[in-house]
Amino acid sequence: EVQLVESGGGLVQPGRSLKLSCAASGFTFSNYGMHWIRQAPTKGLEWVASISPSGGSTYYRDSVKGRFTISRDNAKSTLYLQMDSLRSEDTATYYCATTGSSLIDFWGPGTMVTVSS
Amino acid sequence: DIQMTQSPASLSASLEEIVTITCKASQGIDDYLSWYQQKPGKSPQLLIYDATSLADGVPSRFSGSRSGTQYSLKISRPQVDDSGIYYCLQSYSTPYTFGAGTKLELK
């Protein structure tokens, strides 16, 4: 059974950093692209970043480019999102998701990030 | 960026109706279109991928179709459990973009 479990969310002040993790199990992690998607409170879904199976290719939305870094450790079956220079508009639930039948197939339950002073 | 214009924003339907939700892409996306259902407090679940393919375990009352750059999700004889918010996603090119969502209420 595919499982994705995000962690690392919390309350952080504007301008500070936070690192999210996503532990994967139930599939061969190193064979699949991975993604981060976020959802601000009461708002819709927004793609944040993606990474290829090897980690050699990464993609970001413009608003996080240069501030967020997606990475993966295939030996640990873990996906990461390093978030620097956080802004209030980054407040959201962050989901990790894996490629499967669709580019974005199975989602984790999410972890909440609140950026506030 | 590719814009996905989703409609309606909300709808209330009876259990006997056929429900149709649409997403119009601002340019061609070669059927790189998925549909998701999200229930309150939960993560989204994949329903349809590649515009018309049913994801594993999804009931056959859900179906997807395309006409030009307009994509549709149809729910035939919806069940009460189908209440929730539905989103489309284009994965043709980055930034991948979601529709704004359709809130479905079953009466």
PDB file of N, CA, C and O in Angstrom, chain A residues 27-78:
ATOM      1  N   PHE A  27       6.069   1.527  -2.277  1.00  0.00           N
ATOM      2  CA  PHE A  27       6.405   1.545  -3.702  1.00  0.00           C
ATOM      3  C   PHE A  27       7.897   1.822  -3.835  1.00  0.00           C
ATOM      4  O   PHE A  27       8.560   2.225  -2.871  1.00  0.00           O
ATOM      5  N   THR A  28       8.437   1.600  -5.025  1.00  0.00           N
ATOM      6  CA  THR A  28       9.864   1.822  -5.263  1.00  0.00           C
ATOM      7  C   THR A  28      10.077   3.307  -5.508  1.00  0.00           C
ATOM      8  O   THR A  28       9.956   3.807  -6.636  1.00  0.00           O
ATOM      9  N   PHE A  29      10.393   4.011  -4.434  1.00  0.00           N
ATOM     10  CA  PHE A  29      10.474   5.475  -4.432  1.00  0.00           C
ATOM     11  C   PHE A  29      11.381   6.005  -5.540  1.00  0.00           C
ATOM     12  O   PHE A  29      11.036   6.977  -6.213  1.00  0.00           O
ATOM     13  N   SER A  30      12.496   5.353  -5.763  1.00  0.00           N
ATOM     14  CA  SER A  30      13.493   5.869  -6.705  1.00  0.00           C
ATOM     15  C   SER A  30      13.044   5.812  -8.161  1.00  0.00           C
ATOM     16  O   SER A  30      13.712   6.357  -9.041  1.00  0.00           O
ATOM     17  N   ASN A  31      11.900   5.183  -8.425  1.00  0.00           N
ATOM     18  CA  ASN A  31      11.409   5.064  -9.797  1.00  0.00           C
ATOM     19  C   ASN A  31      10.410   6.156 -10.186  1.00  0.00           C
ATOM     20  O   ASN A  31      10.002   6.228 -11.349  1.00  0.00           O
ATOM     21  N   TYR A  32      10.029   6.998  -9.227  1.00  0.00           N
ATOM     22  CA  TYR A  32       8.917   7.907  -9.469  1.00  0.00           C
ATOM     23  C   TYR A  32       9.259   9.364  -9.206  1.00  0.00           C
ATOM     24  O   TYR A  32       9.945   9.708  -8.229  1.00  0.00           O
ATOM     25  N   GLY A  33       8.734  10.227 -10.085  1.00  0.00           N
ATOM     26  CA  GLY A  33       8.780  11.647  -9.822  1.00  0.00           C
ATOM     27  C   GLY A  33       7.929  11.979  -8.611  1.00  0.00           C
ATOM     28  O   GLY A  33       6.980  11.253  -8.286  1.00  0.00           O
ATOM     29  N   MET A  34       8.290  13.069  -7.942  1.00  0.00           N
ATOM     30  CA  MET A  34       7.581  13.491  -6.733  1.00  0.00           C
ATOM     31  C   MET A  34       7.273  14.982  -6.822  1.00  0.00           C
ATOM     32  O   MET A  34       7.953  15.737  -7.535  1.00  0.00           O
ATOM     33  N   HIS A  35       6.278  15.390  -6.044  1.00  0.00           N
ATOM     34  CA  HIS A  35       5.774  16.760  -6.156  1.00  0.00           C
ATOM     35  C   HIS A  35       5.384  17.320  -4.797  1.00  0.00           C
ATOM     36  O   HIS A  35       5.043  16.563  -3.880  1.00  0.00           O
ATOM     37  N   TRP A  36       5.425  18.637  -4.694  1.00  0.00           N
ATOM     38  CA  TRP A  36       4.835  19.357  -3.575  1.00  0.00           C
ATOM     39  C   TRP A  36       3.724  20.249  -4.128  1.00  0.00           C
ATOM     40  O   TRP A  36       3.923  20.962  -5.119  1.00  0.00           O
ATOM     41  N   ILE A  37       2.575  20.180  -3.482  1.00  0.00           N
ATOM     42  CA  ILE A  37       1.415  20.998  -3.825  1.00  0.00           C
ATOM     43  C   ILE A  37       0.932  21.626  -2.531  1.00  0.00           C
ATOM     44  O   ILE A  37       1.010  21.002  -1.472  1.00  0.00           O
ATOM     45  N   ARG A  38       0.450  22.860  -2.591  1.00  0.00           N
ATOM     46  CA  ARG A  38      -0.015  23.514  -1.377  1.00  0.00           C
ATOM     47  C   ARG A  38      -1.442  24.031  -1.540  1.00  0.00           C
ATOM     48  O   ARG A  38      -1.935  24.204  -2.650  1.00  0.00           O
ATOM     49  N   GLN A  39      -2.048  24.272  -0.383  1.00  0.00           N
ATOM     50  CA  GLN A  39      -3.425  24.760  -0.357  1.00  0.00           C
ATOM     51  C   GLN A  39      -3.554  25.742   0.803  1.00  0.00           C
ATOM     52  O   GLN A  39      -3.512  25.327   1.968  1.00  0.00           O
ATOM     53  N   ALA A  40      -3.693  27.021   0.484  1.00  0.00           N
ATOM     54  CA  ALA A  40      -3.916  28.025   1.524  1.00  0.00           C
ATOM     55  C   ALA A  40      -5.278  27.787   2.165  1.00  0.00           C
ATOM     56  O   ALA A  40      -6.174  27.208   1.532  1.00  0.00           O
ATOM     57  N   PRO A  41      -5.448  28.212   3.416  1.00  0.00           N
ATOM     58  CA  PRO A  41      -6.722  27.985   4.107  1.00  0.00           C
ATOM     59  C   PRO A  41      -7.918  28.471   3.295  1.00  0.00           C
ATOM     60  O   PRO A  41      -7.924  29.606   2.812  1.00  0.00           O
ATOM     61  N   THR A  42      -8.861  27.614   3.104  1.00  0.00           N
ATOM     62  CA  THR A  42     -10.122  27.822   2.371  1.00  0.00           C
ATOM     63  C   THR A  42      -9.908  28.143   0.891  1.00  0.00           C
ATOM     64  O   THR A  42     -10.840  28.581   0.211  1.00  0.00           O
ATOM     65  N   LYS A  43      -8.708  27.904   0.375  1.00  0.00           N
ATOM     66  CA  LYS A  43      -8.423  28.207  -1.035  1.00  0.00           C
ATOM     67  C   LYS A  43      -8.220  26.928  -1.851  1.00  0.00           C
ATOM     68  O   LYS A  43      -8.341  25.812  -1.327  1.00  0.00           O
ATOM     69  N   GLY A  44      -7.910  27.109  -3.128  1.00  0.00           N
ATOM     70  CA  GLY A  44      -7.705  25.991  -4.029  1.00  0.00           C
ATOM     71  C   GLY A  44      -6.287  25.449  -3.978  1.00  0.00           C
ATOM     72  O   GLY A  44      -5.461  25.843  -3.149  1.00  0.00           O
ATOM     73  N   LEU A  45      -6.013  24.533  -4.885  1.00  0.00           N
ATOM     74  CA  LEU A  45      -4.728  23.841  -4.924  1.00  0.00           C
ATOM     75  C   LEU A  45      -3.738  24.596  -5.811  1.00  0.00           C
ATOM     76  O   LEU A  45      -4.116  25.169  -6.834  1.00  0.00           O
ATOM     77  N   GLU A  46      -2.465  24.545  -5.415  1.00  0.00           N
ATOM     78  CA  GLU A  46      -1.419  25.251  -6.155  1.00  0.00           C
ATOM     79  C   GLU A  46      -0.181  24.371  -6.209  1.00  0.00           C
ATOM     80  O   GLU A  46       0.388  24.014  -5.161  1.00  0.00           O
ATOM     81  N   TRP A  47       0.241  24.037  -7.418  1.00  0.00           N
ATOM     82  CA  TRP A  47       1.484  23.269  -7.589  1.00  0.00           C
ATOM     83  C   TRP A  47       2.673  24.135  -7.159  1.00  0.00           C
ATOM     84  O   TRP A  47       2.732  25.321  -7.497  1.00  0.00           O
ATOM     85  N   VAL A  48       3.614  23.498  -6.432  1.00  0.00           N
ATOM     86  CA  VAL A  48       4.774  24.231  -5.920  1.00  0.00           C
ATOM     87  C   VAL A  48       6.066  23.816  -6.628  1.00  0.00           C
ATOM     88  O   VAL A  48       6.807  24.659  -7.129  1.00  0.00           O
ATOM     89  N   ALA A  49       6.332  22.499  -6.637  1.00  0.00           N
ATOM     90  CA  ALA A  49       7.603  22.033  -7.185  1.00  0.00           C
ATOM     91  C   ALA A  49       7.527  20.555  -7.506  1.00  0.00           C
ATOM     92  O   ALA A  49       6.709  19.828  -6.923  1.00  0.00           O
ATOM     93  N   SER A  50       8.397  20.120  -8.419  1.00  0.00           N
ATOM     94  CA  SER A  50       8.492  18.708  -8.792  1.00  0.00           C
ATOM     95  C   SER A  50       9.947  18.316  -8.940  1.00  0.00           C
ATOM     96  O   SER A  50      10.814  19.164  -9.198  1.00  0.00           O
ATOM     97  N   ILE A  51      10.210  17.010  -8.814  1.00  0.00           N
ATOM     98  CA  ILE A  51      11.560  16.496  -8.956  1.00  0.00           C
ATOM     99  C   ILE A  51      11.507  15.164  -9.684  1.00  0.00           C
ATOM    100  O   ILE A  51      10.581  14.372  -9.489  1.00  0.00           O
ATOM    101  N   SER A  52      12.491  14.922 -10.544  1.00  0.00           N
ATOM    102  CA  SER A  52      12.556  13.680 -11.307  1.00  0.00           C
ATOM    103  C   SER A  52      12.964  12.516 -10.402  1.00  0.00           C
ATOM    104  O   SER A  52      13.433  12.728  -9.282  1.00  0.00           O
ATOM    105  N   PRO A  53      12.810  11.276 -10.873  1.00  0.00           N
ATOM    106  CA  PRO A  53      13.153  10.115 -10.046  1.00  0.00           C
ATOM    107  C   PRO A  53      14.591  10.123  -9.526  1.00  0.00           C
ATOM    108  O   PRO A  53      14.838   9.772  -8.375  1.00  0.00           O
ATOM    109  N   SER A  54      15.525  10.561 -10.341  1.00  0.00           N
ATOM    110  CA  SER A  54      16.929  10.570  -9.922  1.00  0.00           C
ATOM    111  C   SER A  54      17.276  11.800  -9.094  1.00  0.00           C
ATOM    112  O   SER A  54      18.324  11.837  -8.438  1.00  0.00           O
ATOM    113  N   GLY A  55      16.418  12.808  -9.156  1.00  0.00           N
ATOM    114  CA  GLY A  55      16.721  14.084  -8.500  1.00  0.00           C
ATOM    115  C   GLY A  55      17.483  15.039  -9.394  1.00  0.00           C
ATOM    116  O   GLY A  55      17.771  16.167  -8.995  1.00  0.00           O
ATOM    117  N   GLY A  56      17.797  14.615 -10.600  1.00  0.00           N
ATOM    118  CA  GLY A  56      18.602  15.429 -11.493  1.00  0.00           C
ATOM    119  C   GLY A  56      17.870  16.601 -12.121  1.00  0.00           C
ATOM    120  O   GLY A  56      18.509  17.560 -12.583  1.00  0.00           O
ATOM    121  N   SER A  57      16.550  16.543 -12.125  1.00  0.00           N
ATOM    122  CA  SER A  57      15.751  17.636 -12.691  1.00  0.00           C
ATOM    123  C   SER A  57      14.742  18.116 -11.659  1.00  0.00           C
ATOM    124  O   SER A  57      14.070  17.308 -11.019  1.00  0.00           O
ATOM    125  N   THR A  58      14.658  19.432 -11.537  1.00  0.00           N
ATOM    126  CA  THR A  58      13.710  20.034 -10.599  1.00  0.00           C
ATOM    127  C   THR A  58      12.959  21.161 -11.299  1.00  0.00           C
ATOM    128  O   THR A  58      13.475  21.791 -12.236  1.00  0.00           O
ATOM    129  N   TYR A  59      11.764  21.435 -10.839  1.00  0.00           N
ATOM    130  CA  TYR A  59      10.891  22.432 -11.448  1.00  0.00           C
ATOM    131  C   TYR A  59      10.167  23.172 -10.321  1.00  0.00           C
ATOM    132  O   TYR A  59       9.749  22.546  -9.333  1.00  0.00           O
ATOM    133  N   TYR A  60       9.988  24.489 -10.497  1.00  0.00           N
ATOM    134  CA  TYR A  60       9.373  25.320  -9.459  1.00  0.00           C
ATOM    135  C   TYR A  60       8.398  26.315 -10.081  1.00  0.00           C
ATOM    136  O   TYR A  60       8.584  26.776 -11.214  1.00  0.00           O
ATOM    137  N   ARG A  61       7.396  26.683  -9.287  1.00  0.00           N
ATOM    138  CA  ARG A  61       6.603  27.822  -9.698  1.00  0.00           C
ATOM    139  C   ARG A  61       7.399  29.088  -9.443  1.00  0.00           C
ATOM    140  O   ARG A  61       8.288  29.125  -8.567  1.00  0.00           O
ATOM    141  N   ASP A  62       7.088  30.136 -10.213  1.00  0.00           N
ATOM    142  CA  ASP A  62       7.901  31.352 -10.157  1.00  0.00           C
ATOM    143  C   ASP A  62       7.956  31.962  -8.761  1.00  0.00           C
ATOM    144  O   ASP A  62       8.999  32.480  -8.334  1.00  0.00           O
ATOM    145  N   SER A  63       6.825  31.923  -8.038  1.00  0.00           N
ATOM    146  CA  SER A  63       6.754  32.624  -6.751  1.00  0.00           C
ATOM    147  C   SER A  63       7.633  31.993  -5.670  1.00  0.00           C
ATOM    148  O   SER A  63       7.870  32.623  -4.629  1.00  0.00           O
ATOM    149  N   VAL A  64       8.132  30.785  -5.894  1.00  0.00           N
ATOM    150  CA  VAL A  64       8.997  30.153  -4.891  1.00  0.00           C
ATOM    151  C   VAL A  64      10.416  29.936  -5.417  1.00  0.00           C
ATOM    152  O   VAL A  64      11.302  29.539  -4.650  1.00  0.00           O
ATOM    153  N   LYS A  65      10.614  30.207  -6.704  1.00  0.00           N
ATOM    154  CA  LYS A  65      11.931  29.991  -7.303  1.00  0.00           C
ATOM    155  C   LYS A  65      12.971  30.857  -6.593  1.00  0.00           C
ATOM    156  O   LYS A  65      12.746  32.050  -6.365  1.00  0.00           O
ATOM    157  N   GLY A  66      14.089  30.250  -6.208  1.00  0.00           N
ATOM    158  CA  GLY A  66      15.127  30.968  -5.490  1.00  0.00           C
ATOM    159  C   GLY A  66      14.939  30.980  -3.987  1.00  0.00           C
ATOM    160  O   GLY A  66      15.855  31.361  -3.253  1.00  0.00           O
ATOM    161  N   ARG A  67      13.750  30.594  -3.510  1.00  0.00           N
ATOM    162  CA  ARG A  67      13.483  30.535  -2.065  1.00  0.00           C
ATOM    163  C   ARG A  67      13.285  29.107  -1.586  1.00  0.00           C
ATOM    164  O   ARG A  67      13.660  28.773  -0.450  1.00  0.00           O
ATOM    165  N   PHE A  68      12.661  28.261  -2.403  1.00  0.00           N
ATOM    166  CA  PHE A  68      12.380  26.875  -2.031  1.00  0.00           C
ATOM    167  C   PHE A  68      13.310  25.947  -2.822  1.00  0.00           C
ATOM    168  O   PHE A  68      13.646  26.225  -3.981  1.00  0.00           O
ATOM    169  N   THR A  69      13.674  24.827  -2.183  1.00  0.00           N
ATOM    170  CA  THR A  69      14.486  23.806  -2.854  1.00  0.00           C
ATOM    171  C   THR A  69      13.871  22.440  -2.605  1.00  0.00           C
ATOM    172  O   THR A  69      13.728  22.023  -1.449  1.00  0.00           O
ATOM    173  N   ILE A  70      13.513  21.760  -3.684  1.00  0.00           N
ATOM    174  CA  ILE A  70      13.018  20.388  -3.577  1.00  0.00           C
ATOM    175  C   ILE A  70      14.192  19.435  -3.747  1.00  0.00           C
ATOM    176  O   ILE A  70      15.082  19.667  -4.587  1.00  0.00           O
ATOM    177  N   SER A  71      14.215  18.391  -2.950  1.00  0.00           N
ATOM    178  CA  SER A  71      15.285  17.403  -3.051  1.00  0.00           C
ATOM    179  C   SER A  71      14.748  16.054  -2.585  1.00  0.00           C
ATOM    180  O   SER A  71      13.637  15.967  -2.050  1.00  0.00           O
ATOM    181  N   ARG A  72      15.535  15.024  -2.784  1.00  0.00           N
ATOM    182  CA  ARG A  72      15.116  13.684  -2.378  1.00  0.00           C
ATOM    183  C   ARG A  72      16.317  12.856  -1.974  1.00  0.00           C
ATOM    184  O   ARG A  72      17.442  13.080  -2.466  1.00  0.00           O
ATOM    185  N   ASP A  73      16.074  11.896  -1.099  1.00  0.00           N
ATOM    186  CA  ASP A  73      17.086  10.919  -0.695  1.00  0.00           C
ATOM    187  C   ASP A  73      16.495   9.554  -1.019  1.00  0.00           C
ATOM    188  O   ASP A  73      15.653   9.044  -0.263  1.00  0.00           O
ATOM    189  N   ASN A  74      16.890   8.993  -2.150  1.00  0.00           N
ATOM    190  CA  ASN A  74      16.289   7.729  -2.579  1.00  0.00           C
ATOM    191  C   ASN A  74      16.663   6.573  -1.651  1.00  0.00           C
ATOM    192  O   ASN A  74      15.900   5.619  -1.514  1.00  0.00           O
ATOM    193  N   ALA A  75      17.795   6.659  -0.989  1.00  0.00           N
ATOM    194  CA  ALA A  75      18.189   5.602  -0.043  1.00  0.00           C
ATOM    195  C   ALA A  75      17.266   5.591   1.172  1.00  0.00           C
ATOM    196  O   ALA A  75      17.052   4.547   1.793  1.00  0.00           O
ATOM    197  N   LYS A  76      16.717   6.757   1.503  1.00  0.00           N
ATOM    198  CA  LYS A  76      15.821   6.866   2.657  1.00  0.00           C
ATOM    199  C   LYS A  76      14.349   6.955   2.247  1.00  0.00           C
ATOM    200  O   LYS A  76      13.482   7.109   3.102  1.00  0.00           O
ATOM    201  N   SER A  77      14.091   6.917   0.935  1.00  0.00           N
ATOM    202  CA  SER A  77      12.703   7.045   0.427  1.00  0.00           C
ATOM    203  C   SER A  77      12.025   8.278   1.002  1.00  0.00           C
ATOM    204  O   SER A  77      10.889   8.217   1.509  1.00  0.00           O
ATOM    205  N   THR A  78      12.728   9.376   0.953  1.00  0.00           N
ATOM    206  CA  THR A  78      12.225  10.611   1.562  1.00  0.00           C
ATOM    207  C   THR A  78      12.371  11.793   0.605  1.00  0.00           C
ATOM    208  O   THR A  78      13.410  11.949  -0.043  1.00  0.00           O
TER     209      THR A  78
END
